[in-house]
Short mmCIF file of C-alpha atoms in Angstrom, two decimals:
data_model
loop_
_atom_site.label_atom_id
_atom_site.label_comp_id
_atom_site.label_asym_id
_atom_site.label_seq_id
_atom_site.Cartn_x
_atom_site.Cartn_y
_atom_site.Cartn_z
CA MET S 15 104.08 94.17 91.25
CA ALA S 16 107.19 95.55 93.36
CA VAL S 17 107.32 98.86 95.32
CA SER S 18 109.95 100.74 96.64
CA VAL S 19 110.08 100.69 100.83
CA ALA S 20 111.54 103.09 102.90
CA PRO S 21 112.98 101.26 105.27
CA ARG S 22 112.23 101.60 108.70
CA ALA S 23 113.50 98.95 111.64
CA PRO S 24 111.95 97.81 114.50
CA PRO S 25 113.43 98.82 117.51
CA GLY S 26 116.37 97.17 118.60
CA VAL S 27 117.57 96.10 115.01
CA TRP S 28 120.48 97.47 114.04
CA TRP S 29 120.01 99.35 110.02
CA ARG S 30 123.52 97.78 109.17
CA ARG S 31 121.96 94.00 109.67
CA ARG S 32 118.71 95.05 107.76
CA ARG S 33 118.96 95.41 103.78
CA THR S 34 115.44 97.14 102.35
CA CYS S 35 114.91 96.14 98.69
CA GLY S 36 110.39 96.05 98.59
CA LEU S 37 107.58 94.86 98.60
CA SER S 38 105.46 92.97 96.16
CA LEU S 39 101.97 90.96 96.18
CA ASP S 40 101.24 87.19 96.19
CA THR S 41 98.75 86.71 94.05
CA ALA S 42 98.12 82.70 94.61
CA ARG S 43 94.76 81.66 95.35
CA TYR S 44 94.25 80.64 99.20
CA SER S 45 91.00 79.39 98.96
CA LEU S 46 91.23 79.38 103.03
CA ALA S 47 87.25 79.32 103.69
CA PRO S 48 83.99 78.91 102.10
CA ASN S 49 83.67 82.64 100.67
CA VAL S 50 87.36 83.43 101.86
CA ARG S 51 90.41 83.90 99.77
CA ALA S 52 93.35 85.43 100.86
CA PHE S 53 96.18 87.48 100.00
CA GLY S 54 99.69 87.69 100.14
CA VAL S 55 102.56 90.78 101.21
CA ARG S 56 105.86 89.44 100.69
CA MET S 57 108.17 91.85 102.30
CA LYS S 58 112.18 91.26 100.62
CA ILE S 59 113.53 92.51 103.87
CA GLY S 60 116.92 90.78 104.56
CA HIS S 61 117.69 90.02 108.28
CA SER S 62 120.62 88.73 109.78
CA PRO S 63 121.26 89.57 113.82
CA ARG S 64 125.00 88.41 113.61
CA TYR S 65 125.82 88.58 109.56
CA ALA S 66 128.36 84.86 110.10
CA GLU S 67 125.80 82.86 111.53
CA GLY S 68 122.67 83.13 109.41
CA GLY S 69 119.58 85.12 108.35
CA SER S 70 116.05 85.27 106.80
CA ASN S 71 114.62 86.85 104.19
CA ASP S 72 111.15 87.22 102.30
CA TYR S 73 109.01 87.28 104.80
CA LEU S 74 104.94 86.40 103.76
CA THR S 75 101.53 87.61 105.72
CA LEU S 76 98.23 86.10 104.13
CA PHE S 77 95.37 88.67 105.10
CA VAL S 78 91.79 87.78 104.57
CA GLU S 79 89.14 90.71 104.19
CA GLU S 80 86.94 91.49 107.57
CA GLY S 81 84.82 93.49 106.36
CA LYS S 82 86.31 96.74 105.70
CA MET S 83 89.31 95.76 106.88
CA LEU S 84 92.19 93.00 106.15
CA ARG S 85 92.81 90.81 109.18
CA PRO S 86 96.33 89.19 108.83
CA VAL S 87 95.86 85.46 109.83
CA LEU S 88 99.92 84.40 108.80
CA SER S 89 102.52 86.94 109.85
CA ASP S 90 105.86 87.57 108.54
CA HIS S 91 106.84 84.15 107.93
CA ALA S 92 110.44 84.28 106.46
CA MET S 93 110.23 82.02 102.98
CA ARG S 94 114.31 81.96 103.43
CA SER S 95 116.39 81.42 105.48
CA TRP S 96 120.61 79.98 105.83
CA THR S 97 123.11 79.20 108.89
CA MET S 98 126.39 78.86 108.49
CA VAL S 99 126.58 75.32 110.04
CA ASP S 100 130.31 75.34 109.92
CA SER S 101 131.91 78.67 109.44
CA SER S 102 135.94 76.70 109.93
CA GLY S 103 137.05 77.66 106.28
CA CYS S 104 134.72 80.50 105.10
CA PHE S 105 136.78 83.28 105.36
CA ASP S 106 139.81 83.04 103.84
CA GLN S 107 142.63 82.78 106.52
CA MET S 108 145.13 81.06 105.60
CA GLU S 109 145.23 78.21 108.70
CA ASN S 110 142.16 77.37 108.34
CA SER S 111 141.72 76.95 104.01
CA GLN S 112 141.83 73.03 104.12
CA LEU S 113 138.39 73.60 106.76
CA PRO S 114 135.06 73.59 104.83
CA CYS S 115 132.57 75.98 104.78
CA VAL S 116 128.99 74.36 105.27
CA ILE S 117 126.06 76.74 104.51
CA GLU S 118 122.76 75.24 104.87
CA ASN S 119 119.69 76.98 103.34
CA GLN S 120 115.86 77.19 103.67
CA THR S 121 113.22 77.57 100.77
CA ASN S 122 109.44 77.54 102.48
CA ALA S 123 106.57 76.75 99.64
CA LEU S 124 103.01 77.03 100.91
CA ALA S 125 100.48 74.71 99.22
CA LEU S 126 96.54 74.00 100.52
CA SER S 127 96.13 71.08 102.27
CA THR S 128 93.46 68.53 101.85
CA THR S 129 92.93 68.83 105.37
CA SER S 130 90.99 71.36 107.53
CA THR S 131 90.39 72.63 111.20
CA ASN S 132 87.60 74.78 112.66
CA GLY S 133 86.25 75.34 108.93
CA TRP S 134 89.62 76.80 107.24
CA ARG S 135 91.51 74.58 105.38
CA ASP S 136 95.31 73.75 106.78
CA LEU S 137 97.92 75.35 104.77
CA ASP S 138 101.26 72.88 104.26
CA LEU S 139 104.54 74.11 104.37
CA ILE S 140 106.69 72.57 102.61
CA THR S 141 111.05 73.39 103.94
CA THR S 142 113.63 72.43 101.59
CA THR S 143 117.05 72.43 102.85
CA THR S 144 120.01 72.77 101.40
CA LEU S 145 123.26 71.64 102.36
CA ASP S 146 126.24 74.11 100.09
CA TRP S 147 129.81 72.77 100.30
CA GLU S 148 132.64 72.36 98.98
CA ASN S 149 131.96 68.40 98.35
CA GLY S 150 128.23 69.18 97.00
CA PRO S 151 125.08 70.41 97.98
CA GLY S 152 122.97 67.66 99.90
CA LYS S 153 119.16 68.84 99.53
CA ARG S 154 115.89 67.02 101.95
CA GLY S 155 112.53 67.95 102.01
CA VAL S 156 109.96 68.44 105.58
CA ALA S 157 106.55 69.09 104.86
CA ARG S 158 105.02 70.53 108.71
CA LYS S 159 100.85 71.44 108.71
CA LEU S 160 99.70 74.81 109.83
CA ARG S 161 96.83 74.77 110.94
CA TYR S 162 93.79 77.69 111.79
CA GLU S 163 93.51 77.84 115.56
CA ARG S 164 92.11 81.18 117.34
CA LYS S 165 91.65 83.41 114.04
CA LYS S 166 95.83 82.53 112.91
CA TYR S 167 97.80 80.18 111.15
CA GLN S 168 100.09 78.54 113.98
#
């Protein structure tokens, strides 16, 4: 499900550097603790402080029910990002036509871990990094654990 969102930038962020594309619900089965199930809200908001240096998108926040309120337990985690590793040949300048244009793309995925911290299941954050350049892409994956501490995942 997607809904449109009126653009609203946080203080200090320039409008031309943000694109608003909408919100969607992430209804994956985030069973985090006994009788605790979270749902996610994904913000499709592209952010690039300096376009030529990189940017991030697809921010995920996980919420749990606490009484009559919703409490975020994972806040604004960018699930996609990119960085320009070598921009020498990226901008169609004749003097740089033989230089590489290397862009690193990162995609994150969450999985429920078999381990737990403070009675809550840990989350495995799996990051897949792809280097895109003229000699073909290179790919690697890294996983790390997010643990529940002080009422949120860190």
